[in-house]
Tab-separated table of C-alpha atoms in Angstrom:
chain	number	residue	atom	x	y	z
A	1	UNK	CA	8.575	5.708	16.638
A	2	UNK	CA	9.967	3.060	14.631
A	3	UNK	CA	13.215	2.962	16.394
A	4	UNK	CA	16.796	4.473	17.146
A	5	UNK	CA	18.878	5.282	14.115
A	6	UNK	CA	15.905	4.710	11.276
A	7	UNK	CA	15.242	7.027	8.589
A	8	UNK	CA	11.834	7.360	8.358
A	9	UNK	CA	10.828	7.912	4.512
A	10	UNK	CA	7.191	8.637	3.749
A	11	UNK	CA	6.448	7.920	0.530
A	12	UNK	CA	4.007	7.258	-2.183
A	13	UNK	CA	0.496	7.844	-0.049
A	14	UNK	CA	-3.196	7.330	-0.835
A	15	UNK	CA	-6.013	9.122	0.527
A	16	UNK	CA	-8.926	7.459	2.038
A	17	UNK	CA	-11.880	9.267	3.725
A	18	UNK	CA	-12.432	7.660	7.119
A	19	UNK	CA	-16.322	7.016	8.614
A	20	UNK	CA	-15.805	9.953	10.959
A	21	UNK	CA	-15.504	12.091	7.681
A	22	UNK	CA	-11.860	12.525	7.915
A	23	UNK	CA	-9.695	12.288	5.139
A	24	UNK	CA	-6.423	10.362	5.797
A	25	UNK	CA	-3.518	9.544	4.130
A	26	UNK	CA	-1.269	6.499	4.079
A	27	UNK	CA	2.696	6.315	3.515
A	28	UNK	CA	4.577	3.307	2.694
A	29	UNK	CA	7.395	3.714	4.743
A	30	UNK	CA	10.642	2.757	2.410
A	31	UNK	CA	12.752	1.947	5.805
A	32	UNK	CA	10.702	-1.260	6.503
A	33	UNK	CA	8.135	-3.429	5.146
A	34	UNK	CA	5.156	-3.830	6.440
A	35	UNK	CA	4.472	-0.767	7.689
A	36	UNK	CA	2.716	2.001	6.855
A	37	UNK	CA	2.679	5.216	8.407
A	38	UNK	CA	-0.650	7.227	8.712
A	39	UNK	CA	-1.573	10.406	8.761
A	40	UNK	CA	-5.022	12.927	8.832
A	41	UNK	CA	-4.979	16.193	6.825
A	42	UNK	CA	-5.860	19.244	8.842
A	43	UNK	CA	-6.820	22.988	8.143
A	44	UNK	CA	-8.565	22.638	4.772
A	45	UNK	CA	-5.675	19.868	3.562
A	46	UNK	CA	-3.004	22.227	4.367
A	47	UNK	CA	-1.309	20.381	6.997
A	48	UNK	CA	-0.941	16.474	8.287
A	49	UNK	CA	-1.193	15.284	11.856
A	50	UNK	CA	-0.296	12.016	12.836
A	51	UNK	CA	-3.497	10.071	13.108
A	52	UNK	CA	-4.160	7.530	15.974
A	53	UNK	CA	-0.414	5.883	16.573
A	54	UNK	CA	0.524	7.154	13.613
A	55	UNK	CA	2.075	3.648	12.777
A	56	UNK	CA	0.549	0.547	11.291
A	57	UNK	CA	3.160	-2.072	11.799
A	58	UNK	CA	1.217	-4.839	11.033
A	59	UNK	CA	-0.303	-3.423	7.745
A	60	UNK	CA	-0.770	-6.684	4.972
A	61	UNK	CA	1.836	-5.376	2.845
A	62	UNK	CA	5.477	-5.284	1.642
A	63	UNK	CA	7.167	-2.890	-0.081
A	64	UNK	CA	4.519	-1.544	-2.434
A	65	UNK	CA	2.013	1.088	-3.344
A	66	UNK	CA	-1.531	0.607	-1.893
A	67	UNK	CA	-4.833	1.707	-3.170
A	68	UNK	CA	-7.274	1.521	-0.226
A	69	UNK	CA	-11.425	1.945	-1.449
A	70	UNK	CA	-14.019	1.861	1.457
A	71	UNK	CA	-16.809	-0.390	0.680
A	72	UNK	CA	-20.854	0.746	1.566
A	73	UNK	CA	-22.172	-2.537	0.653
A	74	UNK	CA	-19.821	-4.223	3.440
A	75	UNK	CA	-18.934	-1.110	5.691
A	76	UNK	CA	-15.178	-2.663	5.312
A	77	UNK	CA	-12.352	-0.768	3.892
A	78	UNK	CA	-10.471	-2.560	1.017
A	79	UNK	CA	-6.845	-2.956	-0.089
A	80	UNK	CA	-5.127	-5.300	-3.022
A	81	UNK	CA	-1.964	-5.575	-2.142
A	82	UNK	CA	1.493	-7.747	-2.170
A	83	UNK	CA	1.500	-9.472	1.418
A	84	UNK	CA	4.379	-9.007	4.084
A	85	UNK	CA	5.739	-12.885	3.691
A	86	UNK	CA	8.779	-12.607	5.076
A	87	UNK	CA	12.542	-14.402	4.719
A	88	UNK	CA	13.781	-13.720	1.053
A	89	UNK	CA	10.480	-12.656	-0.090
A	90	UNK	CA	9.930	-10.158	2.910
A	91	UNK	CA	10.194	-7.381	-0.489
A	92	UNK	CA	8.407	-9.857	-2.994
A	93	UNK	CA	6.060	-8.227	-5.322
A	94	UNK	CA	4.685	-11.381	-7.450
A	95	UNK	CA	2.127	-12.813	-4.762
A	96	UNK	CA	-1.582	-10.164	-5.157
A	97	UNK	CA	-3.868	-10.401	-1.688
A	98	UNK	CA	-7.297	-8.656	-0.781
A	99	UNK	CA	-7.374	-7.124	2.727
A	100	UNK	CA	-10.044	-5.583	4.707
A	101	UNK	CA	-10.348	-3.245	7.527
A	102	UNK	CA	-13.436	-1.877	9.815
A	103	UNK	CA	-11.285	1.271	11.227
A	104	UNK	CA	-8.553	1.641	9.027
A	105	UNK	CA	-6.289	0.621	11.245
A	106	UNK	CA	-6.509	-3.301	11.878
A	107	UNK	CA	-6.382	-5.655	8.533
A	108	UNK	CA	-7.009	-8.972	7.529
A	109	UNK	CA	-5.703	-10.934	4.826
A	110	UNK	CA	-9.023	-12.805	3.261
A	111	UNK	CA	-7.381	-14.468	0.401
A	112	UNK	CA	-4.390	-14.976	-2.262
A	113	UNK	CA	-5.538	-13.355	-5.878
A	114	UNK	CA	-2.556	-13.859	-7.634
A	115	UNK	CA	0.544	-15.971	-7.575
A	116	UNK	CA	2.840	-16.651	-11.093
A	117	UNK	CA	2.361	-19.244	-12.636
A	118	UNK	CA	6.343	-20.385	-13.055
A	119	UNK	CA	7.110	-19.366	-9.335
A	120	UNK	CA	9.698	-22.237	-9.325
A	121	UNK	CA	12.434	-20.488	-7.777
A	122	UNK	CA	11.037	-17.657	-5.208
A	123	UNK	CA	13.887	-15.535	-4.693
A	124	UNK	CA	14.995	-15.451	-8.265
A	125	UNK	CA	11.032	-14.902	-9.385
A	126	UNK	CA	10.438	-12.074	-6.852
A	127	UNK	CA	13.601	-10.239	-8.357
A	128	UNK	CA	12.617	-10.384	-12.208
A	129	UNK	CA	8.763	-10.288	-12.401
A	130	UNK	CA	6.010	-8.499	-10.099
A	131	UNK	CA	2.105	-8.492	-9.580
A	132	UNK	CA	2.253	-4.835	-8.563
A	133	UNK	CA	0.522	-1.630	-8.294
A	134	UNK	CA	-2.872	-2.382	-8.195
A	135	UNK	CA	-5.665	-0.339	-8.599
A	136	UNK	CA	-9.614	-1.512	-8.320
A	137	UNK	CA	-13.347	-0.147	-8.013
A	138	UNK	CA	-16.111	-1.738	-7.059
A	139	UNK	CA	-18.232	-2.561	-9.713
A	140	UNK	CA	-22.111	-4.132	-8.481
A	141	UNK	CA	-20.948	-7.631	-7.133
A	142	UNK	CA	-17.485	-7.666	-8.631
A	143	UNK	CA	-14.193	-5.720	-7.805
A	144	UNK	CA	-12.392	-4.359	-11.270
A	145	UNK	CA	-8.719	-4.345	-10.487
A	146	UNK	CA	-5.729	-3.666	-13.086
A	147	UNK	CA	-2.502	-4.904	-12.359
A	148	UNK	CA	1.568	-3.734	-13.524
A	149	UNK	CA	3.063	-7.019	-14.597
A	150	UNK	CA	6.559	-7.753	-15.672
A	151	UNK	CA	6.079	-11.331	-16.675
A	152	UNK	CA	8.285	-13.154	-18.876
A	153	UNK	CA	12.052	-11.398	-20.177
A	154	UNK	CA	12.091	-8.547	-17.968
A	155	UNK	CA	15.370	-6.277	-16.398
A	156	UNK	CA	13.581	-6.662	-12.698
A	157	UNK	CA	10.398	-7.041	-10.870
A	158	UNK	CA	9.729	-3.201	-11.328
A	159	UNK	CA	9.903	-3.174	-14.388
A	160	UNK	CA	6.795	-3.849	-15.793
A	161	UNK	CA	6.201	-5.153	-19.276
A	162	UNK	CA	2.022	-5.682	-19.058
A	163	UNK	CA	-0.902	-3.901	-17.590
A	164	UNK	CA	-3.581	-6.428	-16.809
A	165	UNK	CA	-7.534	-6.551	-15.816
A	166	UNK	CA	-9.034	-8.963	-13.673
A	167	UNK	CA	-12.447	-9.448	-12.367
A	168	UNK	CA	-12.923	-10.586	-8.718
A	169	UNK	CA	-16.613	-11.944	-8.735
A	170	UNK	CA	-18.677	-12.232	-5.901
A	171	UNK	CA	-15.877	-10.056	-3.860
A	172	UNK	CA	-18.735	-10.283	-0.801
A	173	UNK	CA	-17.968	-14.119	-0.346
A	174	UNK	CA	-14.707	-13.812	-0.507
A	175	UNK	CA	-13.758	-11.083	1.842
A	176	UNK	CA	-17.172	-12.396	4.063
């Protein structure tokens, strides 16, 4: 449990097959950051059941979407995410990391992708632009990601004004 009096809202998941052939699915949790909650589907995909602890507290992310790809090459499990930082950017969606995982259920942060370029002011640049959303494959020795940007004049972080593509060469030294 996360604790007395917290609404637990499971939201937004992705669905990762595990090595022991399971499929499971992880929630952002929209009470807390960092957290994810996970879950295994059960008769056919009918039904969840809480898998392992069921919580991830200390899950390399803040308030975002994930996209989690297992990797053959590397027998790692893969996430670009925005990073749990804490203080007034605890929420921040304008840093990009790559995180990896053997089980699924303990990550690393290996490295920073993306940071704005005009981060001058954190707390005012984490409300109106965001590196968010990310989505990647594998592609030979490279990792393909696209990114929702709001960059420049936007309303808020969410609202993104770009969709970029980046190329992460040589993804194998980097998440070594």
């Amino acid at each position: 449990a996360i604790g007395r009096n917290v609404t637990v809202v499971p939201i937004e998941p992705n669905i990762v097959a595990g090595k022991d052939g399971e499929l499971y699915v992880f929630f952002r949790i929209d009470a807390a950051t960092q957290i994810q909650l996970v879950a295994k589907l059960t008769d056919n995909g009918t039904r969840y059941e809480i898998a392992g602890e069921g919580i991830i507290r200390d899950f390399p992310t803040s308030k975002s979407k994930i996209t989690i790809r297992y990797d053959e090459a590397t027998d790692q499990y893969i996430t670009i995410s925005n990073p749990y930082m804490g203080g007034p950017m605890q929420n921040q969606r304008i840093v990009l990391c790559i995180a990896v995982s053997d089980d699924l259920f303990h990550w690393e942060i290996k490295e920073y992708l993306l940071v704005p370029r005009n981060m001058a002011n954190p707390v005012i640049d984490g409300y109106a632009h965001g590196l968010q959303y990310a989505d990647f494959i594998i592609d030979g020795e490279d990792i393909l990601f696209v990114v929702r940007e709001a960059v420049g004049y936007t309303c808020s972080y969410h609202d993104g004004n770009y969709t970029a593509f980046y190329r992460l060469k040589d993804y194998k030294q980097v998440i070594g």
